[in-house]
Structure formats: structure tokens, C-alpha cells
Amino acid sequence: MRVKGRSSPTAQIHLTDANFLGGLATVKFGQTGYLFITNTNGIVIDSPRKSRILKHIDAEGGSNPATARAIAGFEGTTESTNRMGVAGLYAFKRLRQTNWVMGAVYPRNEAFAAIEKIERIAWLAAIALALLVGTLSMLITRRQLAPLADLHQHLLQSRSVAEYTPMTGARAPDEIGDLARTFDQLMAQRAEDERRLTASEAYLRTILAHAGDAFVSIDGDGLLTEWNRQAELTFGWTRAEVIGRRMAELIIPQAMREAHHNGFAAFRHTGTGAIVDQRIEIEALHRDGHLFPIELSVGAVELADRYVANAFIRDITASRAAAQRIAASEKFMRDVTDNLPALISRVDRDLRYTFANSQILRHHPKRTVVGRTMLEVRGAADFAKISA
């Protein structure tokens, strides 16, 4: 700076040399933080970079929003990014005597380096502590749950064995020990129930095997699930051949299958039908294709959401033939006795008529004879003569 007068000597101040600003240029914040001074017109008064002194602060291109605010009158601290893209912390103070602005710059990465280091250390410590605590917790948990893991392994092994074997070793007096003891008791009870069920099924199968009637069982889909020895003899199919097949295609005559399907469709949901809990006589189909008469009795059993059918079947071919022979014989005897000129009758031990020929019926045209006693038919006087 140079000052001239008419008769006064010349004086100069070089701001680029060491001057009254003393060591401001050498003040550092961290490694690269520094102080600088500009006037209110943005001319650099002092800076660590001497080449910028007496030049506008934006002379090298770009701008710094924080410095622009300070020149405009802002005082205090703020964060900003300089023209080089470096983020920093800025503090500004206006010097009233000289109308200068003193600024301090502290690069953000240096300012927060210690804090970030502490954060990294804290995070590492937290992670290490979490790993340690997690490992200890896992070890303690595994130790605490070891009895439960043993019980789980025992359960898996028990699924593949025919007979359950209780767990060995002492049971701890805690919830897991109680669970193991309860499971042993349940499995023992289950084994006993299965033994009883097996014995009951064997007993029932033995009865059915020796039953005089054929026995068949049909599930809710119309598939055969049981077929005893008498069924094999009655229909000609072996048990191995029919189990899992539809009954309709095996023993129901073709002409009756549609009615069977319709009836069974309702039966499976209601357990009712025209032939349920009835004893009826119908025709059945033999394996060789011939039809024969049977006596059928069907019962319904509810199972889950459907009904299953159990049927006892008796081949009545022989009994029907015998009945026909008896009827023919009785007809022959009646034909003979009706044509004899005599009163012919038969009574049982209670003197009740079981047979009377036409000659007797002519004498009692308005009375029923068969099924009544001699006293009722002939009257007291006549009966007294006969019994005397």
C-alpha cells in the first residue's frame, strides 16, 4: 500500500511480507484448517496462500456460499463446501474498526475424524460385545435346551420303531422333564390302546372269518374295505381281488347299478336309505355272471364326515328252493285231500288247526279255520262230544 503527498515522503506496506497481522497466516486447525481475512468487497487481505492476497475471493473461479454470506453481513458458524468441493466448518467475525471479515476454515473430515474414530471404535466394540454376548447366550441356551433336543431326537427315533422304548436317564425336575415323563406315559397308553385295538380287530376278524353270512364293508367312496371268507364263497371273488374296488362293478346286477349309485350318493352323507336297517331279498351277481337270490341287511356307521356301510349277506338260493319244494308239496297234499270225500285236518298240541281240507271249509263257510282252536271252530257242545 502506498500513500503520496505533495511534500510528504512516500510510505509502503506490503501485505505479502511479514506484517502486523503477525502469525495469523500460520494459525492451523488440525492439519489443514486456517484463518483468512477479506474486506467487505471480497478482496483477500490475508490468507495462507499469498498468491490470493489483494485479489477477489472468487478470482480463481467458483464461489463459496459461506464466504459470500459473511461478506454480505453474516456472523457465526456454518457448514459449506468450497469451490474445490471440500466440505468444511466455517466461522466468521466482522472487525468493525477496519470493516474486515475474519474467517476460519476447518475441513469437515478433519473436524469429525476423532468423532468418527470414536464411532468406529464404538461400533467395533458393540459388534464384538454382541458377538461375545450372542455366543455366550447361544452356548447357555444350547445347554439349557439340550434335554429338549434329546427329547426331540428320541421322538424322531420313536417314529420308526415298532415298539416304543422310554427315554433312559434321569429326568430333570423342570418343564422339559415333565414333558418327557408325560410323553412316556402317553406313548405307553398309546401302545396299550393299540394292543387292545389289534386284539379287538383280530377277534372281530376271527368272528367274521367263521361267520355263516358273507360280510362286506364299503367306505364313503363306495370302495370295498372288508370281505370275509363267506363272501369269497358266496360271490366267487377272493379278498385280495376285491379290496379297494367298487362293489357295484362286482356284485350289483347291471340293471340295478343306476339305482345303487343314486341311493349310495345320498347314503354317504345322511346314513339313510331304502335298504338301511332293513332285511330284504334281492338278486346279486356272481363272478361267473349268473344271478342268484340273497338276503341283505345293511347298517350305517358314521366315520368323520361320511357314512360307511356294513352289510351281512346270505345266499338264499337253497332256502328259496326248499321253500318252493315245501309249497309244491303242500299244494300237492291239498289237491289230494281236497278231492277226498272226508273231513281231513291237522291240529297242533294246543288243538289249533294248522290244516283243513275243503270238506271242512264247506261246513264252516263263514269262519276261518286254520289258526283257530277246535273249541272256537266247532263250538262247546260239538267239542265236548269229540273230547269225551
XYZ file of C-alpha atoms in Angstrom:
388
model
C 0.000 0.000 0.000
C 1.421 3.397 -0.961
C 0.424 6.860 0.394
C 1.521 10.052 -1.528
C 1.504 13.720 -0.559
C 2.844 16.913 -2.117
C 5.752 17.358 0.246
C 5.499 14.277 2.427
C 7.763 11.269 1.992
C 6.500 8.022 0.421
C 5.433 5.098 2.729
C 4.554 1.497 1.713
C 3.049 -1.589 3.455
C 3.498 -4.907 1.723
C 0.757 -7.332 2.834
C 2.685 -10.190 1.237
C 5.544 -9.665 3.655
C 5.622 -10.320 7.372
C 3.472 -7.608 8.856
C 1.324 -6.529 11.734
C -1.085 -9.419 11.086
C 1.664 -11.364 12.749
C 1.199 -15.085 12.832
C -2.443 -15.242 11.679
C -1.397 -16.937 8.500
C 0.405 -19.585 10.435
C -2.563 -20.473 12.697
C -3.756 -24.005 11.869
C -6.809 -26.045 12.825
C -5.946 -29.666 12.641
C -3.757 -30.457 9.686
C -5.170 -28.120 7.021
C -7.564 -25.686 8.769
C -6.594 -21.995 8.547
C -7.609 -18.336 9.090
C -8.195 -15.776 6.339
C -9.302 -12.133 6.135
C -11.266 -10.312 3.439
C -12.772 -6.867 3.294
C -16.433 -6.258 2.687
C -15.758 -6.042 -1.038
C -14.434 -9.615 -1.118
C -10.755 -8.612 -1.506
C -8.460 -11.032 0.316
C -6.441 -9.210 2.986
C -4.659 -12.234 4.398
C -4.531 -15.905 3.501
C -2.117 -18.822 3.935
C -1.844 -18.745 0.154
C -0.037 -15.466 -0.516
C -0.973 -15.517 -4.204
C -4.579 -14.743 -3.308
C -3.816 -11.589 -1.290
C -5.283 -8.389 -2.803
C -7.361 -10.465 -5.209
C -11.090 -11.067 -5.133
C -12.008 -14.147 -3.249
C -13.700 -15.600 -6.356
C -10.898 -14.635 -8.709
C -9.789 -18.206 -9.319
C -13.293 -19.309 -10.335
C -16.157 -20.833 -8.427
C -17.617 -19.498 -5.217
C -18.123 -20.394 -1.602
C -21.686 -19.760 -0.299
C -20.472 -19.402 3.300
C -17.910 -16.669 2.402
C -20.457 -14.830 0.265
C -22.889 -14.788 3.228
C -20.120 -13.496 5.545
C -19.231 -10.641 3.132
C -22.928 -9.782 2.992
C -23.033 -9.440 6.771
C -23.367 -12.943 8.259
C -21.525 -13.691 11.509
C -21.311 -17.032 13.246
C -20.645 -20.615 12.264
C -21.977 -22.708 9.431
C -21.157 -25.624 7.153
C -20.397 -25.207 3.469
C -18.469 -26.550 0.500
C -15.745 -24.510 -1.157
C -15.109 -24.139 -4.857
C -12.962 -27.286 -4.798
C -15.836 -29.336 -3.412
C -14.274 -29.749 0.030
C -16.796 -29.651 2.888
C -15.802 -27.677 5.948
C -16.870 -25.905 9.098
C -16.750 -22.085 8.794
C -16.708 -19.351 11.458
C -16.914 -15.650 10.608
C -16.401 -12.430 12.648
C -16.643 -8.870 11.298
C -13.899 -6.460 12.546
C -15.728 -3.133 12.986
C -12.612 -0.912 13.201
C -11.376 -1.953 9.746
C -14.576 -3.298 8.226
C -12.831 -6.562 7.561
C -14.222 -10.102 7.836
C -12.122 -12.720 9.582
C -12.902 -16.289 8.662
C -11.783 -19.661 9.961
C -11.967 -22.881 7.951
C -11.819 -26.360 9.451
C -12.181 -29.225 6.915
C -15.107 -31.384 7.936
C -13.296 -34.699 7.549
C -10.628 -33.492 9.989
C -13.124 -31.925 12.397
C -15.114 -35.111 12.716
C -12.204 -37.508 12.335
C -11.932 -38.031 16.084
C -15.686 -38.464 16.445
C -15.803 -40.872 13.518
C -12.901 -42.759 15.017
C -14.741 -42.961 18.303
C -17.860 -44.086 16.425
C -15.897 -46.777 14.603
C -14.354 -47.920 17.854
C -17.791 -47.871 19.497
C -19.305 -49.848 16.639
C -16.479 -52.353 16.692
C -16.788 -52.643 20.453
C -20.563 -53.055 20.159
C -20.175 -55.710 17.470
C -17.526 -57.520 19.472
C -19.704 -57.330 22.589
C -22.747 -58.522 20.629
C -20.765 -61.446 19.234
C -19.472 -62.306 22.683
C -22.868 -61.990 24.322
C -24.526 -63.812 21.425
C -22.001 -66.650 21.614
C -22.404 -66.930 25.372
C -26.190 -66.759 25.054
C -26.149 -69.433 22.367
C -23.958 -71.705 24.465
C -26.118 -71.182 27.530
C -29.304 -71.653 25.503
C -27.995 -74.819 23.882
C -27.043 -76.151 27.268
C -30.452 -75.286 28.672
C -32.229 -76.784 25.641
C -30.047 -79.901 25.445
C -32.704 -82.017 27.244
C -35.337 -80.749 24.794
C -33.049 -81.601 21.847
C -32.549 -85.089 23.297
C -36.313 -85.458 23.641
C -36.821 -84.299 20.044
C -34.259 -86.822 18.798
C -35.951 -89.519 20.842
C -39.305 -88.620 19.280
C -37.864 -88.885 15.771
C -36.354 -92.266 16.533
C -39.597 -93.484 18.092
C -41.467 -92.907 14.844
C -39.509 -95.640 13.060
C -39.713 -98.390 15.688
C -42.498 -100.901 16.145
C -42.461 -100.745 19.950
C -41.843 -97.606 21.955
C -38.957 -97.564 24.424
C -38.951 -94.892 27.172
C -36.036 -92.466 27.340
C -33.128 -93.546 29.519
C -31.516 -91.396 32.181
C -32.856 -89.244 34.968
C -35.426 -86.554 34.250
C -34.725 -83.052 35.492
C -37.432 -81.634 37.793
C -38.392 -78.926 35.294
C -40.840 -78.338 32.450
C -38.819 -80.378 29.945
C -38.528 -83.257 32.401
C -42.292 -83.117 32.967
C -42.815 -83.086 29.203
C -40.612 -86.175 28.766
C -42.418 -88.037 31.543
C -45.810 -87.084 30.150
C -44.761 -88.203 26.670
C -43.600 -91.572 28.039
C -46.952 -92.015 29.746
C -48.874 -91.066 26.605
C -46.815 -93.423 24.458
C -47.280 -96.243 26.974
C -51.037 -95.610 26.935
C -50.995 -95.456 23.155
C -49.136 -98.760 22.957
C -51.704 -100.338 25.283
C -54.590 -98.902 23.249
C -53.024 -100.169 20.017
C -52.551 -103.598 21.579
C -56.186 -103.688 22.615
C -57.316 -102.426 19.230
C -55.208 -105.014 17.438
C -56.610 -107.758 19.680
C -60.141 -106.476 19.124
C -59.650 -106.353 15.351
C -58.171 -109.847 15.369
C -61.102 -111.081 17.458
C -63.621 -109.435 15.138
C -61.816 -110.720 12.061
C -61.880 -114.241 13.501
C -65.632 -113.970 14.107
C -66.231 -112.668 10.604
C -63.979 -115.332 9.114
C -66.169 -118.049 10.652
C -69.491 -116.276 10.180
C -72.141 -118.132 8.249
C -73.072 -114.984 6.351
C -70.981 -113.022 3.908
C -69.761 -109.720 5.376
C -68.685 -106.751 3.253
C -67.761 -103.209 4.282
C -67.825 -100.179 1.965
C -66.231 -96.778 2.602
C -67.686 -93.356 1.761
C -66.454 -93.616 -1.843
C -68.133 -96.951 -2.446
C -64.870 -98.927 -2.270
C -64.708 -102.312 -0.565
C -62.658 -102.351 2.637
C -63.660 -105.740 4.073
C -64.568 -109.072 2.501
C -64.710 -112.202 4.676
C -64.270 -115.852 3.805
C -68.005 -116.464 3.361
C -68.135 -113.556 0.893
C -65.444 -115.309 -1.132
C -67.539 -118.490 -1.190
C -70.766 -116.627 -1.944
C -69.598 -114.427 -4.813
C -66.531 -116.249 -6.156
C -64.104 -113.324 -5.662
C -61.141 -113.567 -3.280
C -60.494 -110.853 -0.701
C -57.258 -109.811 -2.411
C -59.127 -109.311 -5.692
C -61.862 -107.025 -4.365
C -60.319 -104.813 -1.637
C -60.133 -101.239 -2.962
C -62.519 -101.888 -5.852
C -66.089 -100.653 -6.241
C -68.726 -103.046 -5.020
C -71.146 -102.018 -7.754
C -68.958 -103.393 -10.538
C -68.561 -106.741 -8.794
C -71.836 -107.965 -7.257
C -74.587 -105.484 -8.280
C -76.557 -106.648 -11.368
C -76.280 -104.296 -14.326
C -79.967 -103.431 -14.224
C -79.712 -102.276 -10.598
C -76.485 -100.249 -10.722
C -78.013 -96.864 -11.514
C -80.390 -97.166 -8.559
C -77.472 -98.280 -6.386
C -75.359 -95.255 -7.377
C -78.209 -92.828 -6.699
C -79.011 -94.383 -3.356
C -75.387 -94.522 -2.235
C -74.790 -90.869 -3.193
C -77.414 -89.868 -0.604
C -76.384 -92.537 1.928
C -72.767 -91.383 2.180
C -73.894 -88.016 3.612
C -77.014 -88.998 5.579
C -76.562 -92.646 6.545
C -80.138 -93.341 5.487
C -81.697 -95.179 2.580
C -84.460 -97.534 1.489
C -82.491 -100.658 2.428
C -80.705 -99.357 5.550
C -81.635 -101.232 8.746
C -83.897 -103.493 6.708
C -83.739 -107.188 5.831
C -84.598 -107.531 2.171
C -84.360 -110.146 -0.550
C -82.807 -109.097 -3.869
C -80.670 -110.603 -6.612
C -76.866 -110.422 -6.710
C -74.259 -111.050 -9.398
C -71.806 -113.951 -9.113
C -68.304 -113.785 -10.533
C -69.239 -116.284 -13.263
C -72.075 -113.979 -14.371
C -75.165 -115.760 -13.055
C -77.719 -114.078 -10.813
C -78.837 -115.594 -7.521
C -81.112 -114.532 -4.665
C -79.663 -113.077 -1.464
C -80.959 -111.776 1.829
C -79.334 -108.413 2.594
C -79.040 -106.444 5.826
C -77.226 -103.040 5.723
C -76.097 -100.939 8.667
C -74.646 -97.394 8.620
C -71.627 -96.228 10.652
C -70.622 -92.544 10.777
C -66.923 -92.025 10.118
C -65.543 -88.459 10.021
C -67.779 -86.516 7.620
C -69.146 -89.554 5.797
C -71.008 -92.761 6.443
C -69.694 -96.227 5.691
C -71.856 -99.278 5.077
C -71.540 -102.720 6.660
C -73.606 -105.459 5.088
C -74.400 -109.049 6.008
C -75.407 -111.122 3.002
C -76.865 -114.619 2.898
C -77.252 -116.746 -0.190
C -80.872 -117.910 -0.042
C -80.784 -119.999 -3.209
C -81.082 -123.240 -1.224
C -83.655 -121.943 1.260
C -85.772 -120.473 -1.517
C -85.620 -123.770 -3.412
C -86.585 -125.623 -0.234
C -89.494 -123.222 0.326
C -90.607 -123.798 -3.233
C -90.456 -127.571 -2.719
C -92.452 -127.314 0.505
C -95.002 -125.092 -1.183
C -95.284 -127.574 -4.053
C -95.616 -130.442 -1.583
C -98.306 -128.621 0.377
C -100.132 -127.823 -2.840
C -99.991 -131.477 -3.843
C -101.299 -132.585 -0.421
C -104.092 -130.028 -0.561
C -105.052 -131.098 -4.059
C -105.260 -134.705 -2.863
C -107.130 -134.046 0.405
C -109.497 -131.564 -1.183
C -110.708 -134.282 -3.538
C -111.257 -136.949 -0.871
C -114.850 -137.353 0.415
C -113.737 -136.969 4.041
C -113.063 -134.298 6.640
C -109.293 -134.048 6.915
C -107.491 -131.652 9.229
C -104.361 -131.299 11.265
C -104.077 -129.680 14.703
C -101.129 -128.964 16.955
C -100.729 -129.818 20.632
C -102.940 -126.870 21.552
C -105.695 -128.275 19.343
C -105.267 -125.372 16.958
C -105.930 -126.068 13.287
C -102.830 -125.948 11.086
C -104.540 -127.553 8.045
C -108.070 -128.131 6.902
C -109.277 -129.559 3.580
C -112.108 -128.208 1.505
C -114.641 -130.573 3.058
C -114.170 -128.945 6.452
C -114.300 -125.485 4.946
C -117.681 -126.333 3.381
C -119.072 -126.990 6.879
C -117.740 -123.667 8.139
C -118.005 -121.337 5.141
C -118.165 -118.164 7.180
C -115.424 -118.986 9.639
C -111.649 -119.022 9.405
C -110.464 -122.444 10.410
C -106.656 -122.506 10.167
C -105.147 -120.729 13.162
C -108.177 -121.208 15.429
C -108.779 -123.878 18.066
C -111.246 -126.719 17.688
C -113.332 -125.249 20.525
C -113.587 -121.937 18.671
C -114.469 -123.573 15.348
C -116.884 -126.371 16.408
C -118.413 -124.829 19.495
C -118.599 -126.092 23.075
C -121.272 -128.790 22.530
C -119.671 -130.375 19.495
C -116.202 -130.092 21.059
C -117.459 -131.900 24.198
C -118.592 -134.845 22.057
C -115.200 -135.056 20.342
C -113.162 -134.789 23.510
C -115.316 -137.190 25.534
